Coordinates of C-alpha atoms in Angstrom, one line a residue:
Chain A
X737 CA 0.0 0.1 -0.1
X738 CA 1.8 3.1 -1.3
X739 CA -0.7 5.7 0.1
X740 CA -3.5 5.3 2.6
X741 CA -6.1 6.0 -0.2
X742 CA -4.9 2.9 -1.9
X743 CA -6.2 0.7 0.9
X744 CA -8.9 -1.7 0.0
X745 CA -12.1 -0.9 2.0
X746 CA -15.2 -2.9 2.8
X747 CA -18.4 -1.1 3.7
X748 CA -20.9 -3.2 5.5
X749 CA -24.3 -1.6 6.1
X750 CA -28.0 -2.8 5.5
X751 CA -28.9 0.8 4.1
X752 CA -28.3 0.9 0.5
X753 CA -28.5 4.7 0.6
X754 CA -26.1 5.0 3.4
X755 CA -23.7 2.7 1.5
X756 CA -23.9 4.9 -1.6
X757 CA -23.2 7.9 0.4
X758 CA -20.1 6.4 2.1
X759 CA -18.7 5.3 -1.0
X760 CA -19.3 8.7 -2.8
X761 CA -17.7 10.6 0.3
X762 CA -14.6 8.1 0.3
X763 CA -14.1 8.5 -3.3
X764 CA -14.1 12.1 -2.9
X765 CA -11.4 11.7 -0.3
X766 CA -9.3 10.0 -2.8
X767 CA -10.1 6.2 -1.8
X768 CA -10.4 4.2 -4.9
X769 CA -10.7 0.5 -4.0
X770 CA -14.2 0.2 -2.4
X771 CA -16.5 -2.8 -2.0
X772 CA -19.9 -2.8 -0.2
X773 CA -21.9 -5.5 1.4
X774 CA -25.5 -5.4 2.6
X775 CA -25.3 -8.0 5.3
X776 CA -23.2 -10.4 7.1
X777 CA -23.0 -13.1 4.6
X778 CA -22.2 -10.8 1.8
X779 CA -19.4 -9.3 4.0
X780 CA -17.8 -12.7 4.6
X781 CA -17.8 -13.5 0.8
X782 CA -16.3 -10.2 0.2
X783 CA -13.6 -10.5 2.9
X784 CA -12.6 -13.9 1.0
X785 CA -12.2 -12.6 -2.5
X786 CA -11.6 -8.9 -2.0
X787 CA -9.2 -9.3 0.9
X788 CA -10.1 -5.8 2.4
X789 CA -7.4 -3.9 4.3
X790 CA -10.0 -2.1 6.3
X791 CA -13.7 -2.8 7.1
X792 CA -16.5 -0.2 8.0
X793 CA -18.9 -2.2 9.9
X794 CA -22.3 -1.3 11.0
X795 CA -23.4 -2.8 14.3
X796 CA -26.9 -3.7 13.3
X797 CA -27.1 -6.2 10.4
X798 CA -30.2 -7.9 9.0
X799 CA -28.4 -11.3 9.5
X800 CA -27.0 -10.9 13.0
X801 CA -25.0 -8.2 14.7
X802 CA -21.6 -6.5 13.7
X803 CA -20.0 -8.0 16.9
X804 CA -20.4 -11.5 15.6
X805 CA -19.4 -10.6 12.1
X806 CA -16.3 -8.8 13.7
X807 CA -15.2 -12.0 15.4
X808 CA -15.7 -13.9 12.1
X809 CA -13.8 -11.5 10.1
X810 CA -11.0 -11.6 12.6
X811 CA -10.7 -15.3 12.4
X812 CA -10.0 -15.0 8.8
X813 CA -7.5 -12.1 8.8
X814 CA -6.3 -9.5 11.2
X815 CA -8.2 -6.6 9.4
X816 CA -8.7 -3.2 11.4
X817 CA -12.4 -2.6 11.8
X818 CA -14.2 0.8 12.2
X819 CA -17.7 0.3 13.7
X820 CA -20.7 2.5 12.7
X821 CA -23.3 2.6 15.4
X822 CA -26.8 4.3 15.8
X823 CA -27.1 3.9 19.5
X824 CA -25.2 5.2 22.4
X825 CA -25.8 2.0 24.3
X826 CA -23.4 0.2 21.8
X827 CA -20.5 2.3 23.2
X828 CA -20.2 0.1 26.2
X829 CA -20.3 -3.1 24.2
X830 CA -17.6 -1.8 21.8
X831 CA -15.3 -0.5 24.5
X832 CA -15.8 -4.1 26.0
X833 CA -14.3 -5.7 22.7
X834 CA -10.9 -4.1 23.8
X835 CA -10.5 -2.4 20.3
X836 CA -7.0 -2.2 19.8
X837 CA -6.2 -0.7 16.3
X838 CA -9.9 -0.4 15.7
X839 CA -12.4 2.4 16.4
X840 CA -16.1 3.2 16.4
X841 CA -18.1 6.1 15.3
X842 CA -21.6 7.0 16.3
X843 CA -24.1 8.0 13.6
X844 CA -24.8 10.6 12.5
X845 CA -21.2 11.7 11.7
X846 CA -19.6 14.3 9.5
X847 CA -17.5 13.2 6.6
X848 CA -14.4 14.6 7.8
X849 CA -14.9 12.9 11.3
X850 CA -15.3 9.5 9.5
X851 CA -12.2 10.0 7.2
X852 CA -10.1 11.3 10.2
X853 CA -10.9 8.1 12.3
X854 CA -10.6 5.7 9.1
X855 CA -7.1 7.4 8.2
X856 CA -6.1 7.0 11.8
X857 CA -7.1 3.3 11.9
X858 CA -5.3 2.7 8.6
X859 CA -2.0 4.5 9.7
X860 CA -2.1 2.6 13.2
X861 CA -2.2 -0.6 11.2
X862 CA -0.1 -0.1 8.1
X863 CA 2.4 2.6 8.6
X864 CA 5.5 1.4 10.0
X865 CA 6.4 4.3 12.1
X866 CA 4.5 7.1 13.5
X867 CA 5.5 10.6 12.1
X868 CA 8.6 11.4 14.1
X869 CA 8.5 13.8 17.0
X870 CA 9.5 17.2 16.0
X871 CA 13.3 16.9 16.4
X872 CA 13.8 20.6 16.9
X873 CA 11.6 23.1 18.7
X874 CA 12.1 26.6 17.8
X875 CA 11.5 29.4 20.3
X876 CA 12.6 32.5 18.6
X877 CA 16.3 32.8 18.7
X878 CA 16.3 29.6 21.2
X879 CA 16.2 26.1 19.6
X880 CA 15.8 23.1 21.6
X881 CA 17.0 19.8 20.0
X882 CA 14.8 17.2 21.3
X883 CA 16.9 14.4 19.8
X884 CA 19.7 15.4 22.1
X885 CA 17.8 17.3 24.8
X886 CA 20.1 20.4 24.4
X887 CA 19.1 24.0 24.5
X888 CA 20.9 26.2 22.1
X889 CA 21.0 30.2 21.5
X890 CA 20.5 31.3 25.1
X891 CA 23.9 31.7 26.2
X892 CA 25.9 28.5 26.7
X893 CA 24.4 25.4 25.5
X894 CA 22.3 23.7 28.2
X895 CA 21.0 20.2 28.8
X896 CA 17.4 19.4 29.9
X897 CA 16.8 17.1 32.7
X898 CA 14.5 14.0 32.2
X899 CA 11.5 16.0 33.8
X900 CA 12.2 19.1 31.9
X901 CA 12.3 17.1 28.7
X902 CA 9.2 15.3 29.5
X903 CA 7.4 18.5 30.4
X904 CA 8.6 20.4 27.2
X905 CA 7.7 17.4 25.0
X906 CA 4.2 17.5 26.3
X907 CA 3.8 21.1 26.0
X908 CA 5.4 21.0 22.4
X909 CA 2.8 18.0 21.6
X910 CA 0.0 20.6 22.2
X911 CA 1.8 23.6 21.2
X912 CA -0.4 26.7 21.2
X913 CA -2.9 24.9 23.5
X914 CA -3.3 24.9 27.3
X915 CA -1.9 21.9 29.0
X916 CA -3.4 21.5 32.5
X917 CA -1.1 21.0 35.4
X918 CA -2.8 17.5 35.7
X919 CA -1.6 16.4 32.3
X920 CA 1.9 17.7 32.9
X921 CA 2.2 15.7 36.2
X922 CA 0.9 12.6 34.4
X923 CA 3.7 13.3 31.7
X924 CA 6.4 14.0 34.0
X925 CA 5.6 11.7 37.1
X926 CA 3.2 9.4 35.6
X927 CA 0.9 10.0 38.7
X928 CA -2.2 12.2 39.4
X929 CA -1.7 15.7 40.5
X930 CA -1.7 15.4 44.3
X931 CA 0.7 17.6 45.9
X932 CA 2.8 18.1 42.8
X933 CA 2.0 21.7 42.3
X934 CA 5.0 23.3 44.0
X935 CA 7.3 20.7 42.4
X936 CA 6.0 21.3 39.0
X937 CA 6.3 25.1 39.6
X938 CA 10.1 24.6 40.5
X939 CA 10.7 22.5 37.3
X940 CA 8.8 24.9 35.1
X941 CA 11.1 27.8 36.5
X942 CA 14.2 25.8 35.8
X943 CA 12.8 25.0 32.2
X944 CA 12.1 28.8 31.7
X945 CA 15.6 29.5 33.0
X946 CA 16.8 27.4 30.2
X947 CA 14.4 28.3 27.2
X948 CA 13.6 31.8 27.8
X949 CA 15.8 34.8 27.3
X950 CA 14.1 36.6 30.3
X951 CA 12.8 33.9 32.5
X952 CA 10.8 36.4 34.7
X953 CA 9.0 37.7 31.6
X954 CA 8.5 34.5 29.6
X955 CA 7.7 35.0 25.9
X956 CA 6.9 31.2 25.1
X957 CA 6.2 29.3 28.2
X958 CA 3.2 31.1 29.5
X959 CA 1.4 30.3 32.8
X960 CA -2.3 30.1 32.5
X961 CA -3.6 31.0 35.8
X962 CA -5.6 28.3 37.5
X963 CA -5.2 25.7 34.7
X964 CA -1.7 25.0 33.6
X965 CA 0.7 26.3 31.0
X966 CA 0.9 26.9 27.4
X967 CA 3.8 27.0 24.9
X968 CA 3.1 29.7 22.3
X969 CA 3.5 29.0 18.8
X970 CA 5.8 31.1 16.8
X971 CA 3.9 34.0 15.2
X972 CA 3.5 33.4 11.4
X973 CA 5.5 35.9 9.5
Chain B
X977 CA -37.9 5.7 38.8
X978 CA -38.8 8.4 41.1
X979 CA -39.7 7.2 44.6
X980 CA -41.6 10.4 45.4
X981 CA -43.9 10.0 42.4
X982 CA -44.6 6.3 43.3
X983 CA -45.5 7.0 46.8
X984 CA -47.7 9.9 45.9
X985 CA -49.5 7.6 43.4
X986 CA -49.5 4.7 45.7
X987 CA -51.3 7.0 48.4
X988 CA -54.1 7.7 46.2
X989 CA -54.5 4.1 45.1
X990 CA -54.5 3.1 48.8
X991 CA -57.0 5.7 49.7
X992 CA -59.3 4.5 46.9
X993 CA -58.8 0.8 47.9
X994 CA -59.5 1.8 51.5
X995 CA -62.7 3.4 50.8
X996 CA -63.8 0.5 48.4
X997 CA -63.0 -2.0 51.5
X998 CA -64.7 0.2 53.9
X999 CA -67.8 0.3 51.7
X1000 CA -67.7 -3.3 51.1
X1001 CA -67.4 -4.1 54.8
X1002 CA -70.4 -1.9 55.8
X1003 CA -72.5 -3.4 53.0
X1004 CA -71.5 -7.0 54.1
X1005 CA -72.3 -6.3 57.8
X1006 CA -75.6 -4.7 56.7
X1007 CA -76.4 -7.9 54.6
X1008 CA -75.4 -10.3 57.3
X1009 CA -77.3 -8.5 60.1
X1010 CA -80.4 -8.4 57.8
X1011 CA -80.1 -12.0 57.1
X1012 CA -79.7 -13.0 60.8
X1013 CA -82.6 -11.0 61.9
X1014 CA -85.1 -12.1 59.1
X1015 CA -83.9 -15.7 59.4
X1016 CA -84.4 -15.9 63.0
X1017 CA -87.8 -14.4 62.8
X1018 CA -88.7 -16.9 60.2
X1019 CA -87.2 -20.2 61.2
X1020 CA -89.9 -20.4 63.8
X1021 CA -87.4 -20.6 66.5
X1022 CA -89.7 -21.4 69.6
X1023 CA -89.9 -18.7 72.0
X1024 CA -89.5 -20.4 75.4
X1025 CA -91.7 -17.9 77.3
X1026 CA -94.6 -18.6 74.8
X1027 CA -94.5 -22.2 75.3
X1028 CA -94.2 -21.9 79.1
X1029 CA -97.3 -19.7 79.0
X1030 CA -99.2 -22.2 77.1
X1031 CA -98.8 -24.8 79.7
X1032 CA -101.7 -24.9 82.1
X1033 CA -101.9 -26.4 85.5
X1034 CA -105.4 -28.1 85.5
X1035 CA -106.8 -30.5 88.1
X1036 CA -105.8 -33.4 86.1
X1037 CA -102.3 -32.3 85.9
X1038 CA -100.2 -30.3 83.4
X1039 CA -101.7 -29.7 80.0
X1040 CA -100.0 -28.0 76.9
X1041 CA -102.3 -26.4 74.4
X1042 CA -102.7 -28.5 71.3
X1043 CA -101.5 -25.7 69.1
X1044 CA -98.1 -25.6 71.1
X1045 CA -97.9 -29.3 71.1
X1046 CA -98.1 -29.4 67.3
X1047 CA -95.6 -26.8 66.9
X1048 CA -93.1 -28.7 69.2
X1049 CA -93.6 -32.0 67.4
X1050 CA -93.2 -30.3 64.0
X1051 CA -89.7 -28.8 64.9
X1052 CA -88.6 -31.8 66.9
X1053 CA -88.6 -30.1 70.1
X1054 CA -89.2 -31.4 73.5
X1055 CA -90.1 -29.6 76.7
X1056 CA -90.5 -30.4 80.5
X1057 CA -91.2 -28.7 83.8
X1058 CA -89.0 -29.3 86.8
X1059 CA -90.3 -28.6 90.2
X1060 CA -88.9 -25.7 92.2
X1061 CA -89.3 -27.5 95.2
X1062 CA -87.9 -31.0 94.7
X1063 CA -86.1 -30.9 91.4
X1064 CA -88.5 -33.7 90.3
X1065 CA -90.0 -33.8 86.7
X1066 CA -93.5 -32.5 87.0
X1067 CA -94.3 -32.7 83.3
X1068 CA -92.7 -33.6 79.9
X1069 CA -93.5 -33.7 76.3
X1070 CA -91.2 -35.7 73.9
X1071 CA -88.5 -35.9 76.3
X1072 CA -85.4 -38.0 75.0
X1073 CA -85.0 -41.1 77.3
X1074 CA -81.4 -40.1 78.2
X1075 CA -82.5 -36.8 79.7
X1076 CA -82.7 -37.5 83.4
X1077 CA -85.9 -37.2 85.7
X1078 CA -84.4 -35.6 88.7
X1079 CA -82.2 -32.5 89.0
X1080 CA -80.1 -31.1 91.8
X1081 CA -79.5 -27.5 92.0
X1082 CA -76.0 -27.9 90.4
X1083 CA -77.6 -29.9 87.5
X1084 CA -79.7 -27.1 86.8
X1085 CA -76.9 -24.6 87.1
X1086 CA -75.0 -26.6 84.7
X1087 CA -77.4 -26.9 81.8
X1088 CA -79.3 -23.6 82.4
X1089 CA -79.2 -21.9 78.9
X1090 CA -76.6 -24.3 77.7
X1091 CA -76.8 -27.9 76.7
X1092 CA -78.5 -30.8 78.6
X1093 CA -77.0 -34.2 77.5
X1094 CA -76.0 -32.6 74.3
X1095 CA -79.5 -31.1 73.6
X1096 CA -79.6 -27.4 73.2
X1097 CA -82.1 -25.9 76.1
X1098 CA -83.7 -22.8 77.1
X1099 CA -85.4 -22.3 80.4
X1100 CA -88.3 -20.2 81.5
X1101 CA -89.4 -19.8 85.2
X1102 CA -93.0 -20.3 85.7
X1103 CA -95.2 -20.5 89.0
X1104 CA -94.3 -24.2 89.8
X1105 CA -90.8 -24.5 88.7
X1106 CA -88.4 -24.3 85.8
X1107 CA -89.9 -24.8 82.2
X1108 CA -87.2 -26.4 79.9
X1109 CA -87.5 -26.3 76.2
X1110 CA -85.1 -28.7 74.4
X1111 CA -84.2 -28.6 70.7
X1112 CA -82.8 -31.5 68.7
X1113 CA -79.0 -32.4 69.1
X1114 CA -76.7 -30.1 67.0
X1115 CA -79.6 -27.7 66.0
X1116 CA -78.0 -24.7 67.9
X1117 CA -74.5 -23.5 68.4
X1118 CA -73.9 -21.6 71.7
X1119 CA -70.7 -19.9 72.9
X1120 CA -70.4 -17.7 75.9
X1121 CA -69.3 -14.1 75.2
X1122 CA -67.9 -12.4 78.4
X1123 CA -65.5 -9.3 78.3
X1124 CA -64.1 -7.1 81.3
X1125 CA -65.3 -3.6 81.2
X1126 CA -61.6 -2.5 80.9
X1127 CA -61.3 -4.6 77.6
X1128 CA -64.6 -3.3 76.3
X1129 CA -63.5 0.3 77.1
X1130 CA -60.3 -0.3 75.0
X1131 CA -62.1 -1.4 72.0
X1132 CA -62.0 1.9 70.1
X1133 CA -58.1 1.9 70.5
X1134 CA -58.2 -1.7 69.1
X1135 CA -60.4 -0.8 66.2
X1136 CA -58.0 2.2 65.3
X1137 CA -54.9 -0.1 65.6
X1138 CA -56.7 -2.7 63.4
X1139 CA -57.7 0.0 60.7
X1140 CA -54.0 1.3 60.8
X1141 CA -52.8 -2.2 60.2
X1142 CA -55.3 -2.9 57.4
X1143 CA -54.2 0.5 55.8
X1144 CA -50.6 -0.5 55.9
X1145 CA -51.2 -3.6 54.1
X1146 CA -53.3 -1.9 51.5
X1147 CA -50.7 0.8 51.2
X1148 CA -47.9 -1.9 50.7
X1149 CA -49.9 -3.6 48.2
X1150 CA -50.5 -0.2 46.4
X1151 CA -46.7 0.7 46.6
X1152 CA -45.9 -2.6 45.0
X1153 CA -48.6 -2.3 42.3
X1154 CA -47.8 1.3 41.5
X1155 CA -43.9 0.6 41.4
X1156 CA -44.5 -2.2 39.0
X1157 CA -46.8 0.0 36.8
X1158 CA -44.3 2.7 36.6
X1159 CA -41.4 0.4 36.0
X1160 CA -43.3 -1.0 33.0
X1161 CA -44.1 2.4 31.7
X1162 CA -40.6 3.8 32.2
X1163 CA -39.1 0.7 30.2
X1164 CA -41.5 1.2 27.6
X1165 CA -40.6 4.9 27.3
X1166 CA -36.9 4.3 27.3
X1167 CA -37.4 1.7 24.6
X1168 CA -39.4 4.1 22.5
X1169 CA -37.2 7.2 22.8
X1170 CA -34.1 4.9 22.1
X1171 CA -35.9 3.5 19.2
X1172 CA -37.0 7.0 17.7
X1173 CA -33.7 8.4 18.2
X1174 CA -32.0 5.5 16.5
X1175 CA -34.4 5.9 13.6
X1176 CA -33.5 9.6 13.1
X1177 CA -29.8 9.0 13.3
X1178 CA -29.2 7.0 10.0
X1179 CA -31.2 9.5 7.7
X1180 CA -29.5 12.3 9.5
X1181 CA -26.1 10.7 8.7
X1182 CA -27.1 11.1 5.0
X1183 CA -28.2 14.8 5.6
X1184 CA -25.0 15.5 7.2
X1185 CA -22.9 13.7 4.9
X1186 CA -24.2 15.2 1.6
X1187 CA -24.6 18.6 3.0
X1188 CA -20.9 18.8 4.2
X1189 CA -19.8 17.3 0.9
X1190 CA -21.9 19.9 -1.1
X1191 CA -20.4 22.6 1.0
X1192 CA -17.0 21.8 0.0
X1193 CA -18.0 21.2 -3.7
X1194 CA -16.0 23.6 -5.7
X1195 CA -18.2 23.1 -8.7
X1196 CA -21.4 24.7 -7.4
X1197 CA -21.7 28.4 -6.8
X1198 CA -20.7 30.1 -3.5
X1199 CA -24.3 30.9 -2.4
X1200 CA -25.4 27.1 -2.7
X1201 CA -22.4 26.1 -0.8
X1202 CA -23.1 28.5 2.1
X1203 CA -26.9 27.0 2.1
X1204 CA -25.4 23.5 2.1
X1205 CA -23.3 24.8 5.1
X1206 CA -26.6 25.9 6.8
X1207 CA -28.1 22.5 6.4
X1208 CA -24.9 20.9 7.7
X1209 CA -24.9 23.2 10.8
X1210 CA -28.6 22.7 11.5
X1211 CA -28.0 18.9 11.1
X1212 CA -25.3 19.1 13.7
X1213 CA -27.8 20.7 16.0
X1214 CA -30.2 18.1 15.4
X1215 CA -27.4 15.6 16.2
X1216 CA -26.8 17.0 19.5
X1217 CA -30.4 17.4 20.1
X1218 CA -30.8 13.6 19.6
X1219 CA -27.9 12.7 21.6
X1220 CA -29.1 14.9 24.5
X1221 CA -32.6 13.4 24.4
X1222 CA -31.2 9.9 24.6
X1223 CA -29.0 10.9 27.4
X1224 CA -32.0 12.5 29.4
X1225 CA -33.9 9.5 28.6
X1226 CA -31.2 7.2 30.2
X1227 CA -30.7 9.4 33.1
X1228 CA -34.4 10.1 34.1
X1229 CA -35.4 6.6 34.0
X1230 CA -31.9 5.2 34.9
X1231 CA -32.1 1.7 35.9
X1232 CA -28.7 0.5 35.4
X1233 CA -26.5 1.8 38.2
X1234 CA -23.8 4.3 37.4
X1235 CA -20.4 3.2 37.0
X1236 CA -18.5 5.6 39.4
X1237 CA -14.7 5.8 39.8
X1238 CA -12.5 7.8 42.0
X1239 CA -11.6 11.2 40.3
X1240 CA -10.1 14.4 41.0
X1241 CA -12.7 17.1 40.4
X1242 CA -10.2 19.9 40.5
X1243 CA -8.4 18.0 37.5
X1244 CA -11.8 17.5 35.9
X1245 CA -12.5 21.3 36.0
X1246 CA -9.2 22.3 34.7
X1247 CA -9.4 19.7 31.8
X1248 CA -12.9 20.9 30.8
X1249 CA -12.1 24.7 31.1
X1250 CA -8.8 24.0 29.0
X1251 CA -10.8 22.3 26.3
X1252 CA -13.3 25.1 26.2
X1253 CA -10.2 27.7 25.8
X1254 CA -8.3 25.5 23.5
X1255 CA -11.3 25.1 21.2
X1256 CA -12.8 27.8 19.1
X1257 CA -14.1 29.6 22.1
X1258 CA -14.5 33.3 21.2
X1259 CA -12.2 35.8 23.1
X1260 CA -15.2 37.5 24.3
X1261 CA -15.9 34.6 26.9
X1262 CA -12.9 34.5 29.2
X1263 CA -12.9 31.7 31.5
X1264 CA -11.5 32.0 34.9
X1265 CA -10.9 29.0 37.2
X1266 CA -10.4 29.3 41.0
X1267 CA -9.8 26.2 43.0
X1268 CA -9.1 26.2 46.7
X1269 CA -6.2 24.0 47.9
X1270 CA -8.4 21.8 50.0
X1271 CA -10.6 20.9 47.0
X1272 CA -7.5 20.5 44.7
X1273 CA -6.2 17.6 47.0
X1274 CA -9.6 15.9 47.2
X1275 CA -10.7 12.7 45.5
X1276 CA -14.3 12.1 45.0
X1277 CA -16.4 9.4 43.4
X1278 CA -18.4 10.0 40.2
X1279 CA -19.0 9.4 36.7
X1280 CA -16.3 11.1 34.8
X1281 CA -18.0 11.5 31.3
X1282 CA -21.1 12.8 33.0
X1283 CA -19.5 15.3 35.3
X1284 CA -17.4 16.6 32.2
X1285 CA -20.9 17.0 30.6
X1286 CA -22.3 18.7 33.6
X1287 CA -19.7 21.2 33.6
X1288 CA -19.6 21.6 29.9
X1289 CA -23.4 22.2 29.8
X1290 CA -23.1 24.9 32.7
X1291 CA -20.5 26.8 30.6
X1292 CA -22.1 26.3 27.5
X1293 CA -25.4 27.8 29.0
X1294 CA -23.6 31.0 29.9
X1295 CA -22.1 31.2 26.4
X1296 CA -25.4 30.4 24.8
X1297 CA -27.5 32.9 26.7
X1298 CA -24.9 35.9 26.3
X1299 CA -24.2 36.3 22.5
X1300 CA -22.5 39.6 23.5
X1301 CA -20.1 37.8 25.5
X1302 CA -19.5 37.4 29.2
X1303 CA -16.7 36.5 31.6
X1304 CA -17.3 33.0 33.0
X1305 CA -15.8 32.1 36.5
X1306 CA -15.5 28.7 37.7
X1307 CA -14.9 28.0 41.6
X1308 CA -14.3 24.8 43.3
X1309 CA -14.2 24.8 47.0
X1310 CA -14.4 22.2 49.7
X1311 CA -16.6 23.1 52.7
X1312 CA -18.2 21.2 55.4
X1313 CA -17.7 17.8 53.8
X1314 CA -19.1 18.9 50.6
X1315 CA -17.6 20.1 47.2
X1316 CA -19.1 23.3 45.9
X1317 CA -18.6 23.9 42.2
X1318 CA -19.8 27.3 41.1
X1319 CA -20.1 28.3 37.5
X1320 CA -21.1 32.0 37.2
X1321 CA -21.1 34.8 34.7
X1322 CA -21.7 38.5 34.4
X1323 CA -24.1 38.0 31.5
X1324 CA -27.9 38.5 31.3
X1325 CA -28.9 36.2 34.0
X1326 CA -32.0 34.1 34.1
X1327 CA -35.6 35.3 33.6
X1328 CA -38.0 34.9 36.7
X1329 CA -39.9 32.4 34.7
X1330 CA -36.6 30.3 34.0
X1331 CA -35.7 30.5 37.6
X1332 CA -38.9 29.2 38.9
X1333 CA -38.9 26.2 36.4
X1334 CA -35.2 25.5 37.2
X1335 CA -35.8 25.3 40.8
X1336 CA -38.9 23.1 40.6
X1337 CA -38.3 19.5 40.7
X1338 CA -39.8 18.9 37.2
X1339 CA -41.3 15.5 36.6
X1340 CA -40.0 13.9 33.4
X1341 CA -43.1 14.0 31.5
X1342 CA -43.6 17.8 31.7
X1343 CA -42.4 20.0 28.9
X1344 CA -39.0 21.4 29.0
X1345 CA -38.4 24.5 30.9
X1346 CA -35.9 26.9 32.1
X1347 CA -32.7 26.1 30.4
X1348 CA -33.9 23.4 27.9
X1349 CA -32.3 20.2 27.5
X1350 CA -28.9 21.4 28.5
X1351 CA -29.7 22.5 32.1
X1352 CA -32.1 19.6 32.5
X1353 CA -29.2 17.2 31.9
X1354 CA -27.0 19.1 34.4
X1355 CA -30.0 18.5 37.1
X1356 CA -30.2 14.9 36.2
X1357 CA -26.4 14.4 36.4
X1358 CA -26.3 16.0 39.8
X1359 CA -29.4 14.0 40.9
X1360 CA -27.7 10.8 40.0
X1361 CA -24.7 11.8 42.0
X1362 CA -26.7 12.5 45.0
X1363 CA -25.9 16.1 45.0
X1364 CA -27.8 19.4 45.0
X1365 CA -27.9 22.3 42.5
X1366 CA -28.8 25.9 43.1
X1367 CA -29.6 28.4 40.5
X1368 CA -29.5 32.2 41.2
X1369 CA -29.2 35.4 39.8
X1370 CA -26.6 37.7 41.0
X1371 CA -27.3 41.2 42.4
X1372 CA -24.6 42.6 40.3
X1373 CA -25.9 40.9 37.1
X1374 CA -25.4 37.6 35.7
X1375 CA -26.3 34.1 37.1
X1376 CA -24.6 31.6 39.2
X1377 CA -25.1 27.7 39.3
X1378 CA -23.8 25.9 42.4
X1379 CA -23.4 22.2 42.5
X1380 CA -22.8 20.6 45.8
X1381 CA -21.5 17.1 45.7
X1382 CA -20.6 14.7 48.6
X1383 CA -17.0 14.0 48.8

């Protein structure tokens, strides 16, 4: 599979109109190899001769439910499945399946929501590696090399400690967004935020001393009172 | 299922049942007494005094009038006269052989008004002695009724206690019946709403899907694309309405117990507020969060997704009702073993009518009032967590909603 759009998709739903719409939407998104099935029996046949690389599966089918079909499909091949469900109550059962690479989406959904999930499922299953973490974080004149954990451009080159590295990585993952103190504690200590407030503040101050030109008036690592911190994006020029 | 609702209905039902029982009892008693009175008159039960009067002492001995003798024979009765002086038999008519001919004082005391050799007897005093009228064996049942005056005086109390016990039994039966009826009705309603919302969702998928794809279609004019955008937007509103309806449905008639977990309310508040701020929230809605240190360190039990939903709806309510913008302030405090979560804004506030509706404990079947589905969901989530919620307008303008949860 060269591109994600080249994946062979099998769509299973008992509503022919919904199948037609899904096919149209996915073709617009650039997917080319699409097969549809109106029931479980057809789906199993298609799984045999079409060898789909991902299945979009309605939970309610005329000849049995999607859960049964899911386990039957899984017996044949380890294909990722994206469930379509029209009932909130299915959520619990779907979670109960311990979906790994798979996912589910509740009807009604927007096309972009569907393709986002589908792409994610395909990427998890077929892409060898995740897109690498940004190697370098650019903060004006200062650059942080996340490969080596070094800070350049703010006087002498400085090394980040393990905690500082974890905190900065978490903030950078969500750059431009507020990251709550709780998420930061989880990232650095893998623990709930009980009594870490002061420790976190200390680490943040040290991190600022390394990455900010003027640590008392930070330009990048901003405190959001009561909530957490935010690593500002570089203004687009 | 709401216990209050069940008890109220059960009270009505038991009152009705009690009235029916009481009327039934009065009617039964009336019929019974009527039957007893009319039967005792007709059955020709011999009046001992009448027979005694018809026994004449003539020179040739005692003589019973022929009319009386016929009646005795007809009814298989027998009669005799015992001498006052000697206890000897003076006269008898149809006396069974096993009935003795001599009586001591104690013999008389023993059978008087009771049974003589298993024959039910009645006595009447006449000039010469005791007139005894006997019926056939097993023709009458006699039982002594005796009661001390104390007991008799206590009777009204007993009656009240007995009535109360009866009412309790009736009430218990009513609660059980009403509860079952409500349960069945609620189950049917859950099914129905779930079914309807399921049926709406699939067609709505297509509305959303095609509208969104038309909106992005470069081949059609801008105006039509905008119109498709409106369809998409309204479709999304319908989607969240259906989802809300489903949630309310499950919360109001919740039969499955809530899966609660230990969680930090402070973290939940920060996360929800950050999500709002990280989203596309307009800058005219600044959100301020204030968490006191005691509350920050607390763990509480709850359903995470529902609590996030509760807070989200409260914030969303402030945003929706203040299109011109407002500052939103979220406070979390720990006080007197309770967590107080307050969401307040400096916007328009609630109308008086809204406040009345919000403060009332609206039964599920009434129309939506106050804050619509959003605040209704909030109220239900607070209720299923065993908490309390208070809505008020602030003197300085704006409104505040305070949720109190047990820790």
